[in-house]
Structures are given as structure tokens and as C-alpha cells.
CSV table of C-alpha atoms in Angstrom, one decimal:
chain,number,residue,atom,x,y,z
A,276,MET,CA,-26.6,-226.8,-65.2
A,277,ASN,CA,-26.1,-225.1,-68.6
A,278,PHE,CA,-25.1,-221.5,-68.4
A,279,GLU,CA,-24.8,-221.0,-72.2
A,280,LEU,CA,-27.3,-219.1,-74.3
A,281,SER,CA,-29.9,-221.2,-76.0
A,282,ASP,CA,-29.6,-221.9,-79.7
A,283,ASP,CA,-32.5,-219.4,-80.4
A,284,LEU,CA,-30.8,-216.6,-78.5
A,285,VAL,CA,-27.4,-217.3,-80.1
A,286,ALA,CA,-29.1,-217.1,-83.5
A,287,LEU,CA,-30.9,-213.9,-82.6
A,288,ARG,CA,-27.6,-212.3,-81.5
A,289,ASP,CA,-25.7,-213.4,-84.5
A,290,VAL,CA,-28.4,-212.3,-87.0
A,291,ALA,CA,-28.7,-208.9,-85.3
A,292,ARG,CA,-25.0,-208.3,-85.4
A,293,GLU,CA,-24.7,-209.3,-89.1
A,294,PHE,CA,-27.8,-207.3,-90.0
A,295,LEU,CA,-26.7,-204.1,-88.3
A,296,SER,CA,-23.2,-204.3,-89.6
A,297,GLU,CA,-24.5,-204.5,-93.2
A,298,ARG,CA,-27.3,-201.9,-92.9
A,299,TRP,CA,-26.1,-199.3,-90.4
A,300,THR,CA,-22.8,-197.4,-90.1
A,301,THR,CA,-21.3,-195.3,-87.3
A,302,GLU,CA,-21.1,-192.4,-89.7
A,303,ALA,CA,-24.7,-191.5,-88.7
A,304,ALA,CA,-23.7,-191.2,-85.1
A,305,ARG,CA,-20.8,-188.9,-86.1
A,306,LYS,CA,-23.0,-186.7,-88.2
A,307,ALA,CA,-25.5,-186.3,-85.3
A,308,LEU,CA,-22.8,-184.5,-83.2
A,309,ASP,CA,-23.0,-181.5,-85.5
A,310,GLY,CA,-26.6,-181.8,-86.7
A,311,PRO,CA,-30.0,-183.2,-86.0
A,312,ALA,CA,-30.3,-186.2,-83.7
A,313,ALA,CA,-29.7,-189.5,-85.3
A,314,VAL,CA,-32.8,-191.5,-86.1
A,315,VAL,CA,-33.4,-195.0,-87.5
A,316,PRO,CA,-34.5,-194.7,-91.2
A,317,GLU,CA,-38.1,-195.9,-91.9
A,318,ALA,CA,-36.9,-198.7,-94.1
A,319,LEU,CA,-34.5,-200.1,-91.5
A,320,TRP,CA,-37.2,-199.8,-88.8
A,321,ALA,CA,-39.6,-201.8,-91.0
A,322,GLN,CA,-37.0,-204.5,-91.5
A,323,MET,CA,-36.4,-204.8,-87.8
A,324,ALA,CA,-40.1,-205.1,-87.2
A,325,ASP,CA,-40.4,-207.8,-89.9
A,326,MET,CA,-37.7,-209.8,-88.1
A,327,GLY,CA,-39.8,-209.7,-84.9
A,328,TRP,CA,-37.3,-207.7,-82.8
A,329,PHE,CA,-39.8,-205.4,-81.1
A,330,GLY,CA,-41.7,-208.4,-79.8
A,331,ALA,CA,-38.7,-210.6,-79.0
A,332,ALA,CA,-39.4,-210.5,-75.2
A,333,CYS,CA,-43.2,-210.4,-75.4
A,334,GLY,CA,-45.3,-213.5,-74.9
A,335,GLU,CA,-46.4,-215.6,-77.8
A,336,ALA,CA,-50.1,-214.9,-76.9
A,337,SER,CA,-49.4,-211.2,-77.6
A,338,GLY,CA,-47.8,-211.8,-80.9
A,339,GLY,CA,-44.2,-211.9,-79.6
A,340,SER,CA,-41.5,-214.5,-79.7
A,341,GLY,CA,-41.6,-215.4,-76.1
A,342,LEU,CA,-37.8,-215.4,-75.7
A,343,GLY,CA,-37.8,-213.3,-72.5
A,344,MET,CA,-35.7,-210.4,-71.2
A,345,THR,CA,-32.4,-212.0,-72.3
A,346,ALA,CA,-33.4,-211.7,-75.9
A,347,ALA,CA,-34.2,-208.0,-75.5
A,348,ALA,CA,-30.9,-207.5,-73.8
A,349,LEU,CA,-29.0,-209.2,-76.6
A,350,LEU,CA,-30.7,-206.9,-79.1
A,351,ALA,CA,-29.8,-203.9,-77.0
A,352,MET,CA,-26.2,-205.0,-76.8
A,353,GLU,CA,-26.0,-205.3,-80.6
A,354,ALA,CA,-27.5,-201.9,-80.9
A,355,GLY,CA,-24.8,-200.5,-78.6
A,356,ARG,CA,-22.1,-202.3,-80.7
A,357,ALA,CA,-23.5,-200.7,-83.9
A,358,LEU,CA,-24.2,-197.3,-82.3
A,359,LEU,CA,-27.8,-197.6,-83.4
A,360,PRO,CA,-30.1,-194.8,-82.0
A,361,SER,CA,-31.9,-195.7,-78.8
A,362,ALA,CA,-35.3,-196.0,-80.4
A,363,LEU,CA,-34.9,-199.8,-80.5
A,364,MET,CA,-34.3,-200.0,-76.8
A,365,SER,CA,-37.2,-197.6,-76.0
A,366,THR,CA,-39.7,-199.6,-78.1
A,367,LEU,CA,-38.5,-202.9,-76.7
A,368,ALA,CA,-39.0,-201.6,-73.1
A,369,GLY,CA,-42.4,-200.2,-74.0
A,370,ALA,CA,-43.6,-203.4,-75.6
A,371,ILE,CA,-42.5,-205.4,-72.6
A,372,ALA,CA,-44.2,-203.0,-70.2
A,373,ILE,CA,-47.5,-203.2,-72.0
A,374,ASP,CA,-47.2,-207.0,-72.4
A,375,ARG,CA,-46.7,-207.5,-68.7
A,376,SER,CA,-48.9,-204.9,-67.3
A,377,GLY,CA,-51.3,-203.7,-70.0
A,378,GLN,CA,-54.9,-204.6,-70.4
A,379,GLY,CA,-57.9,-204.1,-72.7
A,380,LYS,CA,-57.2,-202.0,-75.8
A,381,LEU,CA,-53.6,-201.4,-74.8
A,382,LYS,CA,-52.7,-205.1,-75.0
A,383,GLY,CA,-55.2,-206.0,-77.7
A,384,GLU,CA,-54.6,-203.2,-80.2
A,385,VAL,CA,-51.7,-201.0,-79.2
A,386,LEU,CA,-49.2,-203.8,-78.4
A,387,PRO,CA,-49.6,-205.5,-81.8
A,388,ALA,CA,-49.0,-202.2,-83.5
A,389,ILE,CA,-45.8,-201.6,-81.5
A,390,ILE,CA,-44.6,-205.1,-82.4
A,391,ALA,CA,-45.4,-204.4,-86.0
A,392,GLY,CA,-43.3,-201.2,-85.9
A,393,THR,CA,-46.1,-198.8,-86.6
A,394,ILE,CA,-46.1,-197.1,-83.1
A,395,PRO,CA,-42.7,-196.2,-81.8
A,396,VAL,CA,-42.9,-195.9,-78.0
A,397,THR,CA,-40.7,-194.6,-75.3
A,398,LEU,CA,-40.7,-194.2,-71.5
A,399,ALA,CA,-40.8,-191.0,-69.3
A,400,PHE,CA,-39.7,-191.4,-65.7
A,401,GLU,CA,-37.2,-188.7,-64.6
A,402,GLU,CA,-38.2,-185.3,-63.2
A,403,GLN,CA,-36.4,-182.3,-61.9
A,404,ASN,CA,-36.3,-183.6,-58.4
A,405,GLY,CA,-32.6,-184.2,-57.9
A,406,THR,CA,-32.8,-188.0,-58.0
A,407,TRP,CA,-33.3,-191.0,-60.2
A,408,GLY,CA,-36.0,-193.7,-60.4
A,409,PRO,CA,-39.7,-194.1,-60.7
A,410,ASP,CA,-40.6,-193.1,-57.1
A,411,GLY,CA,-41.3,-189.7,-55.7
A,412,GLY,CA,-42.3,-188.1,-59.1
A,413,ALA,CA,-44.4,-184.9,-59.1
A,414,LEU,CA,-46.2,-185.5,-62.3
A,415,VAL,CA,-49.8,-185.5,-61.0
A,416,ALA,CA,-53.0,-187.0,-62.6
A,417,ASP,CA,-56.4,-186.0,-61.2
A,418,ALA,CA,-59.1,-188.6,-61.9
A,419,ALA,CA,-62.6,-187.6,-62.8
A,420,GLN,CA,-65.4,-189.3,-64.7
A,421,GLY,CA,-63.2,-191.9,-66.4
A,422,GLU,CA,-60.5,-189.5,-67.4
A,423,LEU,CA,-57.2,-188.3,-66.0
A,424,SER,CA,-55.9,-184.7,-66.2
A,425,VAL,CA,-52.1,-184.8,-66.2
A,426,SER,CA,-49.9,-181.8,-65.3
A,427,GLY,CA,-46.1,-181.6,-64.8
A,428,THR,CA,-42.8,-182.1,-66.6
A,429,LYS,CA,-40.7,-185.1,-67.5
A,430,ILE,CA,-37.0,-184.7,-68.5
A,431,LEU,CA,-34.4,-186.9,-70.1
A,432,VAL,CA,-37.0,-188.7,-72.2
A,433,PRO,CA,-35.3,-190.8,-74.8
A,434,ASP,CA,-36.6,-190.5,-78.3
A,435,ALA,CA,-39.0,-187.8,-77.3
A,436,GLY,CA,-39.0,-186.3,-80.8
A,437,THR,CA,-39.9,-189.5,-82.7
A,438,ALA,CA,-42.1,-191.5,-80.3
A,439,ARG,CA,-45.8,-191.7,-81.0
A,440,LEU,CA,-46.6,-193.1,-77.5
A,441,TYR,CA,-45.2,-192.2,-74.1
A,442,LEU,CA,-45.3,-194.5,-71.1
A,443,SER,CA,-45.1,-192.0,-68.3
A,444,SER,CA,-45.0,-192.5,-64.6
A,445,VAL,CA,-47.6,-190.4,-62.8
A,446,SER,CA,-49.0,-190.0,-59.3
A,447,VAL,CA,-52.7,-190.6,-58.8
A,448,ALA,CA,-54.0,-190.0,-55.3
A,449,GLY,CA,-50.5,-190.3,-54.0
A,450,ARG,CA,-49.9,-193.7,-55.7
A,451,SER,CA,-47.4,-194.3,-58.6
A,452,MET,CA,-48.7,-195.7,-61.8
A,453,LEU,CA,-47.8,-196.0,-65.5
A,454,LEU,CA,-49.9,-194.2,-68.1
A,455,ALA,CA,-49.8,-194.5,-71.8
A,456,VAL,CA,-50.0,-191.1,-73.4
A,457,PRO,CA,-50.4,-190.7,-77.2
A,458,ALA,CA,-48.2,-188.0,-78.8
A,459,GLY,CA,-50.1,-185.0,-80.1
A,460,LEU,CA,-52.7,-184.7,-77.3
A,461,PRO,CA,-53.7,-181.1,-76.5
A,462,GLY,CA,-51.5,-179.6,-73.8
A,463,LEU,CA,-48.6,-182.1,-74.4
A,464,THR,CA,-45.4,-180.4,-75.8
A,465,SER,CA,-41.9,-181.7,-76.3
A,466,ALA,CA,-38.6,-179.7,-76.3
A,467,ALA,CA,-35.3,-181.1,-77.3
A,468,MET,CA,-32.5,-181.6,-74.8
A,469,ALA,CA,-28.8,-182.2,-75.6
A,470,ARG,CA,-26.8,-185.4,-75.2
A,471,ILE,CA,-23.1,-185.5,-75.9
A,472,ASP,CA,-23.5,-188.4,-78.3
A,473,GLY,CA,-26.2,-186.6,-80.4
A,474,GLN,CA,-29.1,-189.0,-79.6
A,475,ASP,CA,-32.7,-187.9,-79.5
A,476,LEU,CA,-33.5,-186.7,-76.0
A,477,GLY,CA,-36.3,-184.4,-74.8
A,478,GLU,CA,-38.4,-182.7,-72.1
A,479,LEU,CA,-42.2,-183.4,-72.0
A,480,CYS,CA,-44.5,-180.8,-70.6
A,481,PHE,CA,-48.0,-181.8,-69.5
A,482,ASP,CA,-50.5,-179.0,-69.2
A,483,GLN,CA,-53.8,-180.5,-68.1
A,484,VAL,CA,-53.4,-183.3,-70.7
A,485,VAL,CA,-56.6,-185.4,-70.6
A,486,VAL,CA,-56.1,-189.1,-70.9
A,487,ALA,CA,-58.6,-191.9,-70.6
A,488,THR,CA,-58.3,-194.1,-67.5
A,489,ASP,CA,-58.2,-197.2,-69.8
A,490,GLN,CA,-54.6,-196.1,-70.7
A,491,MET,CA,-53.4,-197.1,-67.2
A,492,LEU,CA,-51.1,-200.1,-67.0
A,493,GLY,CA,-51.7,-202.6,-64.3
A,494,ALA,CA,-53.0,-202.2,-60.8
A,495,TYR,CA,-51.5,-199.0,-59.6
A,496,GLU,CA,-52.1,-199.4,-55.9
A,497,ASP,CA,-48.6,-200.9,-55.3
A,498,GLY,CA,-46.7,-199.2,-58.1
A,499,SER,CA,-45.4,-202.5,-59.4
A,500,ALA,CA,-46.0,-201.6,-63.0
A,501,VAL,CA,-43.9,-198.5,-62.7
A,502,ARG,CA,-41.0,-200.2,-60.9
A,503,GLU,CA,-41.0,-203.2,-63.3
A,504,ALA,CA,-41.0,-200.9,-66.4
A,505,TYR,CA,-38.1,-198.9,-64.9
A,506,ALA,CA,-36.2,-202.1,-64.2
A,507,VAL,CA,-36.7,-203.3,-67.7
A,508,TRP,CA,-35.5,-200.0,-69.2
A,509,THR,CA,-32.5,-200.0,-66.8
A,510,VAL,CA,-31.5,-203.5,-68.0
A,511,LEU,CA,-31.7,-202.5,-71.6
A,512,VAL,CA,-29.5,-199.4,-71.0
A,513,ALA,CA,-27.0,-201.6,-69.2
A,514,ALA,CA,-27.0,-204.0,-72.1
A,515,ASP,CA,-26.3,-201.1,-74.5
A,516,LEU,CA,-23.4,-200.1,-72.3
A,517,LEU,CA,-22.0,-203.6,-72.4
A,518,GLY,CA,-22.3,-203.7,-76.2
A,519,CYS,CA,-20.3,-200.5,-76.5
A,520,ALA,CA,-17.7,-201.8,-74.1
A,521,GLU,CA,-17.3,-205.0,-76.1
A,522,ALA,CA,-17.0,-203.1,-79.4
A,523,ALA,CA,-14.4,-200.7,-78.0
A,524,MET,CA,-12.4,-203.6,-76.6
A,525,ASP,CA,-12.6,-205.6,-79.9
A,526,MET,CA,-11.4,-202.5,-81.8
A,527,THR,CA,-8.5,-202.0,-79.3
A,528,VAL,CA,-7.4,-205.6,-79.2
A,529,GLU,CA,-7.2,-205.6,-83.0
A,530,TYR,CA,-5.2,-202.4,-83.0
A,531,CYS,CA,-2.8,-203.7,-80.4
A,532,LYS,CA,-2.1,-206.7,-82.6
A,533,GLN,CA,-1.2,-204.5,-85.6
A,534,ARG,CA,0.5,-201.5,-84.1
A,535,MET,CA,4.3,-202.3,-84.0
A,536,GLN,CA,6.8,-200.7,-81.6
A,537,PHE,CA,10.3,-201.8,-80.9
A,538,GLY,CA,9.9,-204.6,-83.4
A,539,ARG,CA,6.8,-206.3,-82.0
A,540,PRO,CA,3.1,-205.6,-81.5
A,541,ILE,CA,2.3,-203.3,-78.6
A,542,GLY,CA,-0.1,-206.0,-77.3
A,543,ALA,CA,2.9,-208.1,-76.4
A,544,PHE,CA,4.0,-205.6,-73.7
A,545,GLN,CA,2.7,-206.5,-70.3
A,546,ALA,CA,1.6,-202.9,-69.5
A,547,VAL,CA,-0.8,-203.1,-72.5
A,548,SER,CA,-1.8,-206.8,-72.2
A,549,HIS,CA,-2.6,-206.6,-68.5
A,550,ARG,CA,-4.8,-203.6,-69.0
A,551,LEU,CA,-6.7,-205.3,-71.8
A,552,ALA,CA,-7.1,-208.4,-69.6
A,553,ASP,CA,-8.5,-206.3,-66.7
A,554,VAL,CA,-11.1,-204.7,-69.0
A,555,GLN,CA,-12.1,-208.1,-70.4
A,556,VAL,CA,-12.6,-209.5,-66.9
A,557,SER,CA,-14.8,-206.5,-66.1
A,558,ILE,CA,-16.9,-207.1,-69.3
A,559,GLU,CA,-17.4,-210.7,-68.4
A,560,ILE,CA,-18.5,-209.9,-64.9
A,561,GLY,CA,-20.9,-207.4,-66.3
A,562,ARG,CA,-22.3,-209.9,-68.7
A,563,SER,CA,-23.0,-212.4,-65.9
A,564,LEU,CA,-24.7,-209.7,-63.8
A,565,LEU,CA,-26.8,-208.6,-66.8
A,566,TYR,CA,-28.0,-212.2,-67.5
A,567,ALA,CA,-28.8,-212.6,-63.8
A,568,ALA,CA,-30.9,-209.4,-63.9
A,569,CYS,CA,-32.8,-210.6,-67.0
A,570,LEU,CA,-33.6,-214.0,-65.5
A,571,SER,CA,-34.8,-212.4,-62.3
A,572,LEU,CA,-37.2,-210.1,-64.2
A,573,ASP,CA,-38.6,-213.1,-66.1
A,574,GLU,CA,-39.0,-215.1,-62.9
A,575,GLN,CA,-40.5,-212.1,-61.1
A,576,ARG,CA,-38.1,-212.6,-58.1
A,577,SER,CA,-38.4,-210.4,-55.1
A,578,ASP,CA,-34.8,-209.3,-55.5
A,579,ALA,CA,-35.1,-208.5,-59.2
A,580,CYS,CA,-34.7,-204.7,-58.7
A,581,ALA,CA,-31.6,-205.2,-56.6
A,582,LEU,CA,-30.1,-207.5,-59.2
A,583,VAL,CA,-30.9,-205.0,-62.0
A,584,SER,CA,-29.2,-202.2,-59.9
A,585,ALA,CA,-26.2,-204.4,-59.3
A,586,ALA,CA,-25.8,-204.9,-63.0
A,587,LYS,CA,-26.3,-201.3,-63.9
A,588,ALA,CA,-23.9,-200.0,-61.3
A,589,PHE,CA,-21.1,-202.4,-62.3
A,590,ILE,CA,-21.6,-202.0,-66.1
A,591,ASN,CA,-21.7,-198.2,-65.9
A,592,GLU,CA,-18.1,-198.2,-64.7
A,593,ALA,CA,-16.9,-201.2,-66.7
A,594,ALA,CA,-18.1,-199.6,-70.0
A,595,ILE,CA,-16.4,-196.3,-69.1
A,596,GLU,CA,-13.2,-198.2,-68.2
A,597,SER,CA,-13.3,-200.0,-71.5
A,598,CYS,CA,-13.8,-197.0,-73.7
A,599,GLU,CA,-11.2,-194.9,-71.8
A,600,ALA,CA,-8.7,-197.7,-72.2
A,601,ALA,CA,-9.5,-197.9,-75.9
A,602,MET,CA,-8.8,-194.2,-76.3
A,603,GLN,CA,-5.6,-194.3,-74.4
A,604,LEU,CA,-4.2,-197.5,-75.9
A,605,HIS,CA,-4.9,-196.2,-79.4
A,606,GLY,CA,-2.5,-193.4,-78.6
A,607,GLY,CA,-2.8,-190.1,-80.5
A,608,ILE,CA,-5.1,-191.5,-83.2
A,609,GLY,CA,-7.6,-192.5,-80.5
A,610,TYR,CA,-8.4,-188.8,-80.0
A,611,THR,CA,-9.1,-188.1,-83.6
A,612,TRP,CA,-12.6,-187.3,-85.1
A,613,GLU,CA,-12.3,-190.0,-87.8
A,614,LEU,CA,-11.8,-192.9,-85.4
A,615,ASP,CA,-15.0,-194.4,-83.7
A,616,VAL,CA,-13.5,-194.6,-80.2
A,617,HIS,CA,-14.8,-191.2,-79.2
A,618,LEU,CA,-18.3,-192.1,-80.4
A,619,TYR,CA,-18.4,-195.1,-78.0
A,620,LEU,CA,-17.0,-193.0,-75.1
A,621,ARG,CA,-19.6,-190.3,-75.7
A,622,ARG,CA,-22.4,-193.0,-75.7
A,623,VAL,CA,-21.2,-194.8,-72.5
A,624,ARG,CA,-20.7,-191.5,-70.7
A,625,SER,CA,-24.3,-190.6,-71.6
A,626,ASN,CA,-25.9,-193.9,-70.8
A,627,ALA,CA,-23.9,-194.2,-67.5
A,628,VAL,CA,-26.2,-191.5,-66.2
A,629,THR,CA,-29.3,-192.7,-68.0
A,630,ALA,CA,-31.8,-194.7,-65.8
A,631,GLY,CA,-29.7,-194.0,-62.8
A,632,ASP,CA,-26.0,-193.5,-62.2
A,633,ALA,CA,-23.8,-196.0,-60.2
A,634,SER,CA,-24.3,-194.2,-56.9
A,635,TYR,CA,-28.1,-194.4,-57.2
A,636,HIS,CA,-28.0,-198.1,-58.0
A,637,ARG,CA,-25.6,-198.9,-55.2
A,638,GLU,CA,-28.1,-197.3,-52.8
A,639,VAL,CA,-30.8,-199.5,-54.2
A,640,VAL,CA,-28.8,-202.6,-53.5
A,641,VAL,CA,-27.8,-201.4,-50.0
A,642,ARG,CA,-31.5,-200.7,-49.2
A,643,HIS,CA,-32.5,-204.1,-50.4
A,644,LEU,CA,-29.9,-205.9,-48.3
A,645,SER,CA,-30.6,-203.7,-45.3
A,646,ASP,CA,-34.4,-204.5,-45.5
A,647,ARG,CA,-33.6,-208.2,-46.0
A,648,TYR,CA,-31.4,-208.5,-43.0
A,649,ALA,CA,-33.8,-206.5,-40.9
A,650,ASP,CA,-36.6,-208.9,-41.8
A,651,GLN,CA,-34.4,-211.9,-40.9
A,652,SER,CA,-33.4,-210.3,-37.6
A,653,ASP,CA,-37.1,-209.6,-36.7
A,654,ALA,CA,-38.0,-213.2,-37.5
A,655,GLY,CA,-35.2,-214.5,-35.3
A,656,ALA,CA,-33.3,-216.0,-38.2
A,657,GLU,CA,-29.5,-216.1,-38.2
A,658,VAL,CA,-28.1,-213.3,-40.3
A,659,THR,CA,-25.2,-214.4,-42.5
């Protein structure tokens, strides 16, 4: 069995890395710490659309490339390496959600516009309920005469200030569903929230916002559209984290080769080399978990959400470990404003609590295993 990336995926990764290194600099992320949130310039956004990035994981019948979740994850990883604003991830996740669960006008008209780059989209899941995830939300939509009246609040919405379409989880008659809400509707307001890395984040307030029922994604009776969209978003955040971890480690390895102490590079000392090796091992484990999560989503496996949570929980901590090691092994210069290390640390600290922290995702894995073993026990099967 071949566990290597396909030639198409390798080419996509390499092109994305070269393109972003030439057309985007980390200085934009640094400026955002003391000013407005960093945004992707229109010209750069149009170029990414022209290269087909926003539809990389969408089916060919929808106008996408049909490369699957791994392609989207690779793009998110390269965005993390380059410290590109999260709008790419948000739009990728939104396009995948509509491609897999959308219907009618959403899939026939809105999705092609998203892939073409004319409708930036984001997702709104989290609420002020003390937990993570798509379940148990209090945003309520009352159905009447082909319309939904939505009231409530969503927090921690990525790219809330620039998106033109929000895919929001809502509760209709006690059931969770995903609703496409265009920006600018009467009663819908957005307020900025702060992230320590300066990215666009906001709170959405719905005050009897009227949305047509044809804006619903998928059959909402089982909540599958909501859970799958949240899993896709989680995978992309994990991929961004992994990209940051790789970039921080590459920067640190290069520094340890050049920084001389006692007549030789500091990377030659075991205390340094062993720590670098430990971080690299964690990165590679995280990569394997990420690819497994992507494949499980493409294959629609029953344990997909558990694999996604396993990847996110592990990569959360691996990315923080990598960036903290980078800061410490750079010594005093690692704490300076001019070096990029603190930018990566800020980003991973923020994304480690985006789409669920490590504790939340470990609980998801534990619940999955508990339910699985309970089912085996009830069926009289041997539990191993």
C-alpha cells in the first residue's frame, strides 16, 4: 500500500508554498497586532480563486478539482506556514459543506460563486454555553410559511467582518441544522472580538433574522450536515496548526545550525538535538493523524468524528510544543518583536482553542470508544 501523497497533491502543496512565499509576507500578521485585523488583499484572493484553491476539495460536478479533504488540508497547512489570514480556511470549509450537503440554489448558484472567489464564506458554531461543538446550541429558528426567523448569538466566528455568507448551526424544532445566512440581512449584526494573533474574529447577533427555508443544508433530522461541517472545519484548523508547527521547527533547525557556541553549532549539543527530534516526532505523528482524519471524512466512515478529534487533540499540543521550543531554543532573540517566532506562537495558541480544545476532543474520542464497546458488549461480541 502506498502511503505517499499523490502527484497531484504534491504539486498542489508545492505550488501553494511557492506562491504564498512570493506574494505574502509575515509583516502583515505583525502589523495586525497593533492595528486592524489582517485580511487577504483582493488581488491575492482573486489569484487563489484562479488557481482553483477554493474548490480543491469539491466534486468535479460542482466545478471543483475533486481532490478531497487532503487537498484542503494541505492548503490550510501552507496557509499556516505563511501566516495567511484564516479566510482561506473558512471559505474552503464553507465550500465543502455546501458541496456535500447543499441543494438547489445553494449548490447550483452559490457554490460556483464561492469557488470563483466572489462570495467569501465562513462558519458560525460556537455559543456562550460553556462548551464547544455543534450540539446543544441555543440559536433558534422558528419555521413558518417557507421562512425561518432566527434569533440568538454566535461567538468566535472567524472572518466575521469580511464574509458575505455565514453557515450557521441553528435549532429548528429541537433538531440541529446548518443554515446559509447572507450578510447584510435585517436584524443581523456583527461585532469584532479580539484574538492574540490579530486575525478577524467576531460575534454575530441574530434578532429575528428572516431566512428562506431553501437556505438549509441537507436533511436536518439527524444533524449530520452540522456535525460534518464542524468536523471539516476542525480538520482545517488542525492542518493550520500543523503548518505553523512545521514552519517554527524549520526556522529553529536552521538557527541551531548557524548559532555557534563553544566552537560548534548549538544543534550539535544533545540537549538541543534531542528536543528538536522530539518535536519532529510529534509533528510526524500529527501529520499521520491529520491524513487519517481527512480520509475518514472522504470515505464517510462512522468513526470519522472520532478520528478528527484525535487529530485535533494531538496537534493542538504538538503545535504549542513546537512553537515554545522554537522560542526557547532561539534564546533571547526568540522573544523579540522582529523575529517571527512569536507570531507562530500567538497563532497556535489561538487555534488550539478554535473548534474545540484538546480536552473537548479527548472527550469526543472517549465517548466514541465507550459507545463502540458498549454496542459490542450488548451484541455479545468479544471486547478487545
